[in-house]
mmCIF file of C-alpha atoms in Angstrom:
data_model
loop_
_atom_site.group_PDB
_atom_site.id
_atom_site.type_symbol
_atom_site.label_atom_id
_atom_site.label_comp_id
_atom_site.label_asym_id
_atom_site.label_seq_id
_atom_site.Cartn_x
_atom_site.Cartn_y
_atom_site.Cartn_z
ATOM 1 C CA MET A 1 3.883 5.974 21.078
ATOM 2 C CA SER A 2 7.534 7.043 20.882
ATOM 3 C CA GLY A 3 8.951 9.716 18.605
ATOM 4 C CA THR A 4 9.755 7.101 15.966
ATOM 5 C CA LEU A 5 7.156 5.290 13.872
ATOM 6 C CA ARG A 6 8.072 1.605 13.694
ATOM 7 C CA ILE A 7 7.223 0.276 10.241
ATOM 8 C CA GLY A 8 6.929 -3.207 8.789
ATOM 9 C CA LEU A 9 7.582 -3.529 5.066
ATOM 10 C CA ILE A 10 5.118 -5.860 3.320
ATOM 11 C CA GLY A 11 6.442 -6.852 -0.077
ATOM 12 C CA CYS A 12 10.140 -6.767 -0.965
ATOM 13 C CA GLY A 13 10.019 -6.484 -4.744
ATOM 14 C CA GLU A 14 11.128 -3.710 -7.074
ATOM 15 C CA ILE A 15 9.380 -0.644 -5.631
ATOM 16 C CA ALA A 16 10.070 -1.871 -2.094
ATOM 17 C CA ILE A 17 13.758 -1.098 -2.621
ATOM 18 C CA GLU A 18 12.901 2.603 -2.871
ATOM 19 C CA ASN A 19 10.351 2.427 -0.072
ATOM 20 C CA ALA A 20 12.856 0.811 2.281
ATOM 21 C CA LYS A 21 15.366 3.582 1.551
ATOM 22 C CA ALA A 22 12.670 6.170 2.253
ATOM 23 C CA ILE A 23 11.756 4.636 5.610
ATOM 24 C CA GLN A 24 15.348 4.390 6.750
ATOM 25 C CA SER A 25 16.168 7.960 5.694
ATOM 26 C CA ALA A 26 13.114 9.560 7.345
ATOM 27 C CA PRO A 27 14.189 11.038 10.715
ATOM 28 C CA ASN A 28 11.026 9.922 12.529
ATOM 29 C CA ALA A 29 10.635 6.399 11.089
ATOM 30 C CA ALA A 30 12.414 3.069 11.336
ATOM 31 C CA MET A 31 11.929 -0.279 9.640
ATOM 32 C CA THR A 32 11.397 -3.129 12.106
ATOM 33 C CA MET A 33 10.747 -6.189 9.939
ATOM 34 C CA VAL A 34 10.257 -7.125 6.282
ATOM 35 C CA MET A 35 7.939 -9.663 4.685
ATOM 36 C CA ASP A 36 7.548 -11.274 1.278
ATOM 37 C CA VAL A 37 6.006 -14.573 0.209
ATOM 38 C CA ASN A 38 9.208 -15.211 -1.752
ATOM 39 C CA PRO A 39 11.714 -16.179 0.966
ATOM 40 C CA ALA A 40 14.785 -15.356 -1.126
ATOM 41 C CA VAL A 41 13.542 -11.835 -1.848
ATOM 42 C CA ALA A 42 12.540 -11.300 1.789
ATOM 43 C CA GLU A 43 15.917 -12.522 3.010
ATOM 44 C CA ASP A 44 17.748 -10.272 0.555
ATOM 45 C CA MET A 45 15.900 -7.205 1.835
ATOM 46 C CA ALA A 46 16.446 -8.216 5.454
ATOM 47 C CA ARG A 47 20.162 -8.663 4.856
ATOM 48 C CA ARG A 48 20.463 -5.150 3.422
ATOM 49 C CA TYR A 49 19.152 -3.616 6.645
ATOM 50 C CA GLN A 50 20.096 -6.277 9.195
ATOM 51 C CA LEU A 51 16.449 -6.951 10.052
ATOM 52 C CA PRO A 52 14.326 -10.050 10.693
ATOM 53 C CA PHE A 53 12.163 -11.300 7.841
ATOM 54 C CA THR A 54 9.145 -13.533 7.385
ATOM 55 C CA THR A 55 6.994 -14.960 4.607
ATOM 56 C CA SER A 56 3.822 -14.534 6.707
ATOM 57 C CA ALA A 57 1.884 -11.264 6.829
ATOM 58 C CA ASP A 58 0.188 -12.442 10.022
ATOM 59 C CA GLU A 59 3.549 -12.912 11.725
ATOM 60 C CA LEU A 60 4.636 -9.383 10.841
ATOM 61 C CA LEU A 61 1.292 -7.808 11.732
ATOM 62 C CA SER A 62 1.100 -9.532 15.106
ATOM 63 C CA ARG A 63 4.337 -7.970 16.328
ATOM 64 C CA PRO A 64 3.851 -5.334 19.054
ATOM 65 C CA ASP A 65 6.969 -3.466 17.898
ATOM 66 C CA ILE A 66 5.300 -2.529 14.595
ATOM 67 C CA ASP A 67 3.018 0.521 14.529
ATOM 68 C CA ALA A 68 2.418 0.779 10.786
ATOM 69 C CA VAL A 69 3.059 -1.009 7.514
ATOM 70 C CA LEU A 70 4.071 0.054 4.044
ATOM 71 C CA VAL A 71 2.369 -2.257 1.552
ATOM 72 C CA SER A 72 4.509 -2.685 -1.584
ATOM 73 C CA VAL A 73 2.879 -5.602 -3.389
ATOM 74 C CA PRO A 74 1.081 -6.257 -6.713
ATOM 75 C CA HIS A 75 -2.030 -4.139 -7.155
ATOM 76 C CA PHE A 76 -4.586 -6.901 -6.595
ATOM 77 C CA LEU A 77 -3.166 -7.510 -3.112
ATOM 78 C CA HIS A 78 -3.456 -3.892 -1.926
ATOM 79 C CA ALA A 79 -7.003 -4.269 -0.615
ATOM 80 C CA PRO A 80 -6.735 -7.629 1.199
ATOM 81 C CA LEU A 81 -3.465 -6.704 2.912
ATOM 82 C CA THR A 82 -4.805 -3.298 3.952
ATOM 83 C CA LEU A 83 -7.904 -4.924 5.444
ATOM 84 C CA GLN A 84 -5.690 -7.453 7.211
ATOM 85 C CA ALA A 85 -3.466 -4.712 8.641
ATOM 86 C CA ALA A 86 -6.501 -2.766 9.862
ATOM 87 C CA ARG A 87 -7.744 -5.835 11.744
ATOM 88 C CA TYR A 88 -4.432 -5.881 13.588
ATOM 89 C CA GLY A 89 -4.726 -2.169 14.389
ATOM 90 C CA LYS A 90 -1.796 -1.092 12.201
ATOM 91 C CA HIS A 91 -1.637 2.196 10.325
ATOM 92 C CA VAL A 92 -1.261 1.695 6.575
ATOM 93 C CA MET A 93 0.719 3.243 3.761
ATOM 94 C CA VAL A 94 -0.118 1.446 0.521
ATOM 95 C CA GLU A 95 1.463 1.813 -2.890
ATOM 96 C CA LYS A 96 -0.480 3.332 -5.765
ATOM 97 C CA PRO A 97 -3.007 2.692 -7.146
ATOM 98 C CA MET A 98 -5.111 2.371 -4.018
ATOM 99 C CA ALA A 99 -6.815 -0.771 -5.361
ATOM 100 C CA THR A 100 -7.949 -2.403 -8.594
ATOM 101 C CA THR A 101 -11.583 -1.304 -8.102
ATOM 102 C CA LEU A 102 -13.372 1.581 -6.434
ATOM 103 C CA ALA A 103 -15.390 -0.864 -4.341
ATOM 104 C CA ASP A 104 -12.159 -2.252 -2.876
ATOM 105 C CA ALA A 105 -10.842 1.262 -2.264
ATOM 106 C CA GLU A 106 -14.000 2.235 -0.384
ATOM 107 C CA ALA A 107 -13.771 -0.975 1.666
ATOM 108 C CA MET A 108 -10.192 -0.087 2.616
ATOM 109 C CA LEU A 109 -11.246 3.399 3.693
ATOM 110 C CA THR A 110 -14.131 2.039 5.785
ATOM 111 C CA ALA A 111 -12.053 -0.687 7.443
ATOM 112 C CA CYS A 112 -9.285 1.694 8.480
ATOM 113 C CA ARG A 113 -11.747 4.293 9.717
ATOM 114 C CA GLU A 114 -13.580 1.714 11.839
ATOM 115 C CA ALA A 115 -10.286 0.357 13.194
ATOM 116 C CA GLY A 116 -9.130 3.852 14.128
ATOM 117 C CA VAL A 117 -5.972 3.636 12.011
ATOM 118 C CA LYS A 118 -4.619 6.000 9.390
ATOM 119 C CA LEU A 119 -4.612 5.065 5.715
ATOM 120 C CA SER A 120 -2.646 6.819 2.991
ATOM 121 C CA VAL A 121 -1.691 5.961 -0.591
ATOM 122 C CA VAL A 122 1.909 6.595 -1.656
ATOM 123 C CA TYR A 123 1.244 9.437 -4.084
ATOM 124 C CA CYS A 124 4.693 10.673 -3.180
ATOM 125 C CA GLN A 125 5.127 12.872 -6.251
ATOM 126 C CA ARG A 126 3.214 15.532 -4.337
ATOM 127 C CA TYR A 127 6.526 16.114 -2.572
ATOM 128 C CA LEU A 128 8.538 16.847 -5.708
ATOM 129 C CA PRO A 129 9.817 20.413 -5.180
ATOM 130 C CA TYR A 130 8.485 21.692 -8.503
ATOM 131 C CA VAL A 131 5.045 20.248 -7.718
ATOM 132 C CA GLN A 132 5.035 22.175 -4.455
ATOM 133 C CA LYS A 133 6.039 25.305 -6.391
ATOM 134 C CA ALA A 134 3.250 24.842 -8.937
ATOM 135 C CA ARG A 135 0.691 24.437 -6.168
ATOM 136 C CA ALA A 136 1.948 27.575 -4.416
ATOM 137 C CA ILE A 137 1.791 29.653 -7.612
ATOM 138 C CA ILE A 138 -1.819 28.628 -8.243
ATOM 139 C CA GLN A 139 -2.813 29.166 -4.617
ATOM 140 C CA GLN A 140 -1.402 32.704 -4.858
ATOM 141 C CA GLY A 141 -3.798 33.358 -7.731
ATOM 142 C CA ALA A 142 -0.942 34.056 -10.134
ATOM 143 C CA LEU A 143 -2.680 32.261 -13.010
ATOM 144 C CA GLY A 144 -6.055 33.867 -12.390
ATOM 145 C CA ARG A 145 -9.128 31.730 -13.037
ATOM 146 C CA LEU A 146 -7.976 28.359 -14.328
ATOM 147 C CA LEU A 147 -9.105 27.575 -17.873
ATOM 148 C CA GLY A 148 -7.445 24.391 -19.065
ATOM 149 C CA LEU A 149 -4.694 21.816 -18.791
ATOM 150 C CA THR A 150 -2.878 19.260 -20.896
ATOM 151 C CA LEU A 151 -0.739 16.308 -19.866
ATOM 152 C CA ILE A 152 1.517 14.182 -22.027
ATOM 153 C CA HIS A 153 3.359 11.130 -20.721
ATOM 154 C CA TYR A 154 5.474 8.867 -22.920
ATOM 155 C CA LEU A 155 7.748 5.977 -22.017
ATOM 156 C CA ASP A 156 9.053 2.695 -23.359
ATOM 157 C CA LYS A 157 8.247 -0.557 -21.576
ATOM 158 C CA PRO A 158 10.373 -3.327 -23.102
ATOM 159 C CA VAL A 159 9.161 -6.922 -23.324
ATOM 160 C CA SER A 160 11.145 -7.814 -20.200
ATOM 161 C CA TYR A 161 9.164 -5.291 -18.137
ATOM 162 C CA TRP A 162 5.991 -7.355 -18.185
ATOM 163 C CA THR A 163 7.543 -10.345 -16.430
ATOM 164 C CA GLY A 164 10.242 -8.678 -14.355
ATOM 165 C CA GLY A 165 9.643 -4.961 -14.014
ATOM 166 C CA ARG A 166 12.409 -2.473 -14.748
ATOM 167 C CA THR A 167 15.104 -4.310 -12.799
ATOM 168 C CA GLY A 168 14.140 -7.975 -13.106
ATOM 169 C CA ARG A 169 14.311 -8.298 -9.325
ATOM 170 C CA VAL A 170 11.339 -10.680 -9.178
ATOM 171 C CA ALA A 171 9.823 -12.868 -11.910
ATOM 172 C CA THR A 172 6.091 -12.070 -12.005
ATOM 173 C CA ASP A 173 2.980 -12.518 -14.122
ATOM 174 C CA TRP A 174 0.692 -9.816 -12.744
ATOM 175 C CA ARG A 175 1.732 -6.706 -14.672
ATOM 176 C CA PHE A 176 0.126 -7.837 -17.941
ATOM 177 C CA SER A 177 -3.096 -9.085 -16.286
ATOM 178 C CA LYS A 178 -6.147 -6.817 -16.278
ATOM 179 C CA GLU A 179 -7.520 -8.589 -13.207
ATOM 180 C CA LYS A 180 -4.303 -8.475 -11.181
ATOM 181 C CA GLY A 181 -2.906 -5.144 -12.334
ATOM 182 C CA GLY A 182 -6.195 -3.297 -12.679
ATOM 183 C CA GLY A 183 -5.169 -1.686 -15.950
ATOM 184 C CA GLY A 184 -2.219 -0.533 -18.024
ATOM 185 C CA ILE A 185 -0.428 2.791 -18.331
ATOM 186 C CA LEU A 186 -3.373 4.513 -16.648
ATOM 187 C CA VAL A 187 -2.942 2.760 -13.282
ATOM 188 C CA PHE A 188 0.793 2.140 -13.468
ATOM 189 C CA ASN A 189 1.862 5.644 -14.484
ATOM 190 C CA LEU A 190 -0.855 8.220 -15.153
ATOM 191 C CA VAL A 191 -2.434 7.643 -11.752
ATOM 192 C CA HIS A 192 0.255 9.857 -10.180
ATOM 193 C CA TYR A 193 -0.824 12.718 -12.429
ATOM 194 C CA LEU A 194 -4.529 12.240 -11.796
ATOM 195 C CA ASP A 195 -3.652 12.833 -8.158
ATOM 196 C CA LEU A 196 -1.282 15.721 -8.902
ATOM 197 C CA ILE A 197 -3.795 17.609 -11.041
ATOM 198 C CA GLN A 198 -6.289 17.676 -8.175
ATOM 199 C CA TYR A 199 -3.554 18.433 -5.627
ATOM 200 C CA ILE A 200 -1.999 21.290 -7.610
ATOM 201 C CA THR A 201 -5.211 22.939 -8.824
ATOM 202 C CA GLY A 202 -7.645 22.162 -6.013
ATOM 203 C CA LEU A 203 -10.200 21.092 -8.637
ATOM 204 C CA GLU A 204 -12.194 17.862 -8.771
ATOM 205 C CA ALA A 205 -12.933 15.820 -11.883
ATOM 206 C CA THR A 206 -16.610 15.532 -12.837
ATOM 207 C CA ARG A 207 -16.703 13.712 -16.182
ATOM 208 C CA ALA A 208 -14.417 11.463 -18.218
ATOM 209 C CA TYR A 209 -14.303 10.388 -21.841
ATOM 210 C CA SER A 210 -11.574 8.060 -23.064
ATOM 211 C CA GLU A 211 -10.187 6.073 -25.969
ATOM 212 C CA TYR A 212 -7.415 3.534 -25.493
ATOM 213 C CA GLY A 213 -5.955 0.389 -26.968
ATOM 214 C CA ILE A 214 -3.116 -2.129 -27.084
ATOM 215 C CA PHE A 215 -1.005 -1.285 -30.122
ATOM 216 C CA ASN A 216 2.585 -2.380 -29.563
ATOM 217 C CA SER A 217 2.875 -4.695 -26.557
ATOM 218 C CA PRO A 218 3.438 -8.465 -26.276
ATOM 219 C CA SER A 219 0.402 -10.613 -27.112
ATOM 220 C CA THR A 220 0.045 -11.671 -23.468
ATOM 221 C CA VAL A 221 -0.581 -8.077 -22.328
ATOM 222 C CA GLU A 222 -4.270 -7.502 -21.557
ATOM 223 C CA THR A 223 -4.079 -3.800 -20.707
ATOM 224 C CA GLU A 224 -3.767 -0.546 -22.611
ATOM 225 C CA ASP A 225 -0.415 0.787 -23.791
ATOM 226 C CA THR A 226 -1.915 3.940 -25.341
ATOM 227 C CA ILE A 227 -4.646 6.181 -23.964
ATOM 228 C CA SER A 228 -6.276 9.545 -24.572
ATOM 229 C CA VAL A 229 -8.610 11.041 -21.978
ATOM 230 C CA SER A 230 -10.722 14.180 -21.775
ATOM 231 C CA LEU A 231 -11.671 15.256 -18.248
ATOM 232 C CA ARG A 232 -13.928 18.032 -16.994
ATOM 233 C CA TYR A 233 -13.057 19.734 -13.705
ATOM 234 C CA ARG A 234 -14.755 22.134 -11.298
ATOM 235 C CA GLN A 235 -14.285 23.616 -7.853
ATOM 236 C CA PRO A 236 -15.190 21.056 -5.143
ATOM 237 C CA ASN A 237 -18.656 21.326 -3.619
ATOM 238 C CA GLU A 238 -19.770 23.953 -6.130
ATOM 239 C CA ALA A 239 -22.831 23.484 -8.307
ATOM 240 C CA GLY A 240 -23.020 24.844 -11.804
ATOM 241 C CA ALA A 241 -20.821 24.759 -14.861
ATOM 242 C CA ASP A 242 -17.505 22.968 -14.972
ATOM 243 C CA GLN A 243 -14.478 25.222 -14.828
ATOM 244 C CA LEU A 244 -12.072 23.658 -17.296
ATOM 245 C CA ILE A 245 -11.334 20.754 -19.613
ATOM 246 C CA GLY A 246 -8.167 18.716 -19.274
ATOM 247 C CA ASN A 247 -6.720 16.543 -22.020
ATOM 248 C CA VAL A 248 -4.380 13.653 -21.264
ATOM 249 C CA THR A 249 -2.366 11.594 -23.750
ATOM 250 C CA ALA A 250 -0.031 8.776 -22.768
ATOM 251 C CA ALA A 251 1.709 5.731 -24.200
ATOM 252 C CA SER A 252 4.067 3.097 -22.831
ATOM 253 C CA CYS A 253 5.198 1.805 -26.231
ATOM 254 C CA VAL A 254 7.231 4.813 -27.405
ATOM 255 C CA ARG A 255 10.531 3.326 -28.501
ATOM 256 C CA GLY A 256 13.541 5.321 -27.401
ATOM 257 C CA ALA A 257 11.738 6.842 -24.412
ATOM 258 C CA VAL A 258 13.699 4.801 -21.873
ATOM 259 C CA MET A 259 13.392 7.671 -19.415
ATOM 260 C CA ALA A 260 9.774 8.792 -19.190
ATOM 261 C CA HIS A 261 8.917 12.101 -20.821
ATOM 262 C CA GLN A 262 6.086 13.991 -19.180
ATOM 263 C CA GLN A 263 4.780 17.528 -19.160
ATOM 264 C CA LEU A 264 1.755 19.038 -17.409
ATOM 265 C CA ARG A 265 0.678 22.478 -18.639
ATOM 266 C CA ILE A 266 -1.950 24.467 -16.703
ATOM 267 C CA TRP A 267 -3.233 27.851 -17.839
ATOM 268 C CA GLY A 268 -5.603 30.508 -16.611
ATOM 269 C CA THR A 269 -6.807 34.008 -17.377
ATOM 270 C CA GLU A 270 -3.563 35.602 -16.151
ATOM 271 C CA GLY A 271 -0.797 33.114 -16.792
ATOM 272 C CA GLN A 272 0.343 29.545 -17.249
ATOM 273 C CA LEU A 273 2.863 27.089 -15.880
ATOM 274 C CA ILE A 274 4.589 23.958 -17.119
ATOM 275 C CA VAL A 275 5.262 21.215 -14.597
ATOM 276 C CA GLY A 276 8.168 19.228 -15.967
ATOM 277 C CA GLU A 277 11.825 19.507 -16.747
ATOM 278 C CA PRO A 278 12.371 22.381 -16.981
ATOM 279 C CA PHE A 279 9.710 24.002 -14.800
ATOM 280 C CA GLN A 280 8.456 27.237 -16.367
ATOM 281 C CA PHE A 281 5.806 29.804 -15.582
ATOM 282 C CA TYR A 282 4.380 33.071 -16.885
ATOM 283 C CA SER A 283 2.126 35.416 -14.927
ATOM 284 C CA LEU A 284 0.798 38.938 -15.207
ATOM 285 C CA HIS A 285 1.465 39.199 -11.460
ATOM 286 C CA ARG A 286 4.729 39.294 -9.541
ATOM 287 C CA VAL A 287 5.467 35.883 -8.043
ATOM 288 C CA ASP A 288 8.046 36.069 -5.268
ATOM 289 C CA HIS A 289 10.945 38.037 -6.800
ATOM 290 C CA TYR A 290 10.056 37.172 -10.408
ATOM 291 C CA ASN A 291 8.936 40.019 -12.666
ATOM 292 C CA PRO A 292 5.392 39.971 -14.072
ATOM 293 C CA GLY A 293 4.769 39.566 -17.782
ATOM 294 C CA GLU A 294 7.864 37.433 -18.375
ATOM 295 C CA TRP A 295 8.627 33.733 -18.751
ATOM 296 C CA HIS A 296 10.703 32.265 -15.942
ATOM 297 C CA THR A 297 12.566 28.943 -15.903
ATOM 298 C CA LEU A 298 13.353 27.389 -12.534
ATOM 299 C CA VAL A 299 16.110 24.800 -12.150
ATOM 300 C CA ASP A 300 18.371 23.385 -9.428
ATOM 301 C CA TRP A 301 15.677 21.407 -7.621
ATOM 302 C CA GLU A 302 16.581 18.899 -4.938
ATOM 303 C CA TRP A 303 15.938 15.481 -6.472
ATOM 304 C CA GLY A 304 15.079 12.101 -5.004
ATOM 305 C CA ILE A 305 13.466 13.350 -1.804
ATOM 306 C CA GLU A 306 9.783 12.698 -2.493
ATOM 307 C CA ARG A 307 9.468 9.231 -0.937
ATOM 308 C CA ARG A 308 11.402 10.211 2.156
ATOM 309 C CA GLU A 309 9.249 13.325 2.546
ATOM 310 C CA TYR A 310 6.097 11.268 2.143
ATOM 311 C CA VAL A 311 7.129 8.733 4.810
ATOM 312 C CA GLN A 312 8.260 11.519 7.128
ATOM 313 C CA HIS A 313 4.900 13.292 6.845
ATOM 314 C CA PHE A 314 2.977 10.045 7.349
ATOM 315 C CA ALA A 315 5.012 9.274 10.462
ATOM 316 C CA GLN A 316 4.341 12.770 11.769
ATOM 317 C CA ALA A 317 0.615 12.318 11.135
ATOM 318 C CA VAL A 318 0.536 9.133 13.206
ATOM 319 C CA LEU A 319 2.819 10.375 15.979
ATOM 320 C CA CYS A 320 1.098 13.752 16.335
ATOM 321 C CA GLY A 321 -2.507 12.816 15.542
ATOM 322 C CA GLU A 322 -2.606 14.790 12.289
ATOM 323 C CA GLU A 323 -4.147 14.080 8.898
ATOM 324 C CA PRO A 324 -2.046 11.783 6.682
ATOM 325 C CA PRO A 325 -0.159 13.321 3.735
ATOM 326 C CA VAL A 326 -2.591 11.865 1.174
ATOM 327 C CA SER A 327 -6.075 11.393 2.581
ATOM 328 C CA PRO A 328 -8.002 8.202 1.762
ATOM 329 C CA ALA A 329 -10.794 10.403 0.403
ATOM 330 C CA ASP A 330 -8.360 11.940 -2.108
ATOM 331 C CA SER A 331 -7.216 8.473 -3.141
ATOM 332 C CA CYS A 332 -10.790 7.206 -3.540
ATOM 333 C CA SER A 333 -11.431 10.224 -5.748
ATOM 334 C CA VAL A 334 -8.552 9.179 -8.007
ATOM 335 C CA GLN A 335 -9.885 5.617 -8.046
ATOM 336 C CA ALA A 336 -13.284 6.930 -9.151
ATOM 337 C CA ILE A 337 -11.645 8.772 -12.050
ATOM 338 C CA ILE A 338 -9.887 5.562 -13.100
ATOM 339 C CA GLU A 339 -13.139 3.628 -13.005
ATOM 340 C CA ALA A 340 -14.931 6.307 -15.033
ATOM 341 C CA ILE A 341 -12.172 6.322 -17.656
ATOM 342 C CA TYR A 342 -12.414 2.576 -18.195
ATOM 343 C CA ALA A 343 -16.227 2.691 -18.157
ATOM 344 C CA SER A 344 -16.162 5.385 -20.838
ATOM 345 C CA GLN A 345 -14.138 3.231 -23.223
ATOM 346 C CA GLU A 346 -16.453 0.276 -22.652
ATOM 347 C CA SER A 347 -19.613 2.318 -23.200
ATOM 348 C CA GLY A 348 -18.345 4.667 -25.881
ATOM 349 C CA HIS A 349 -19.779 7.617 -23.952
ATOM 350 C CA PRO A 350 -18.634 10.195 -21.390
ATOM 351 C CA ILE A 351 -19.119 9.041 -17.799
ATOM 352 C CA GLU A 352 -20.192 11.245 -14.912
ATOM 353 C CA ILE A 353 -17.741 10.560 -12.102
ATOM 354 C CA GLU A 354 -20.203 11.281 -9.296
ATOM 355 C CA ALA A 355 -22.425 8.502 -10.642
ATOM 356 C CA ILE A 356 -19.483 6.121 -10.369
ATOM 357 C CA ARG A 357 -18.564 7.246 -6.866
ATOM 358 C CA TYR A 358 -21.983 6.970 -5.322
ATOM 359 C CA ALA A 359 -23.185 3.835 -7.080
ATOM 360 C CA ILE A 360 -21.545 1.598 -4.477
#
């Protein structure tokens, strides 16, 4: 394989605009062809980059000048298109969430492993500079033993969002469907943070309890617009008591919150940090050149690089035989948390996540 990963873009809707930019800006990747079942949308994307287009996934996947695909389609199509790509021997990047069910996610992992191709979910927010900083601070031990975390996430999804997304690029009916979307604000938005919490802290979720509802969305919407979740976490592969409790609150019906407001606070025995805008931390230890026992606010981050960084690292993983930037095991872990959260609401009880993971 050459020093450039040749990528086919499957799906040319709203998020594909950003994914195409990321591919073309990564120094070790190039887009070869685009595909969408809507010929007008596919042609529009192809025209932007002077590339061939097709409405057939088989046609794109059968091309020898494509090494990998980036799947940017509605959630319910993630699994079938990933399985199809694996049969053709193509490496796969797939948009979040990994799938609409844990069973589908596990099937994707198995198919790609058996085909000898790499699979990674686009949890690109790992590459936000302040996320990398938070992870480094915790890995240095600057917060001591972790004790707790809270996450709040508020945004406003207008009526038009449910049938056209944020931009209205494509008229759709899948966002408000439980079967096609897999859920509401949990799988559309919070899923990034479920991944980030594990990535930043190194902890794994063990139990979930949730309450959610539909309080201020159009009558056609079948999925939650408000959710509150309590999660227990512990060190991976360690028996015994859980280490901390995390509390998550989110809503997509907060009028006036056109730009999402989110804040993740993590604290331990010797300090705390706030992942958000601004990024702040306090530690009893010196961190880099920052004095101990004081609050510090960090600004001037480089913005808009996370998708490019993700694609660049995935391309490097394929070209150099390394692990992908987000492992399929990590993504299945997030999918198990999602499934436990929904099962908790249905049962009215906390759900052990290991029981969910190993029941299939």
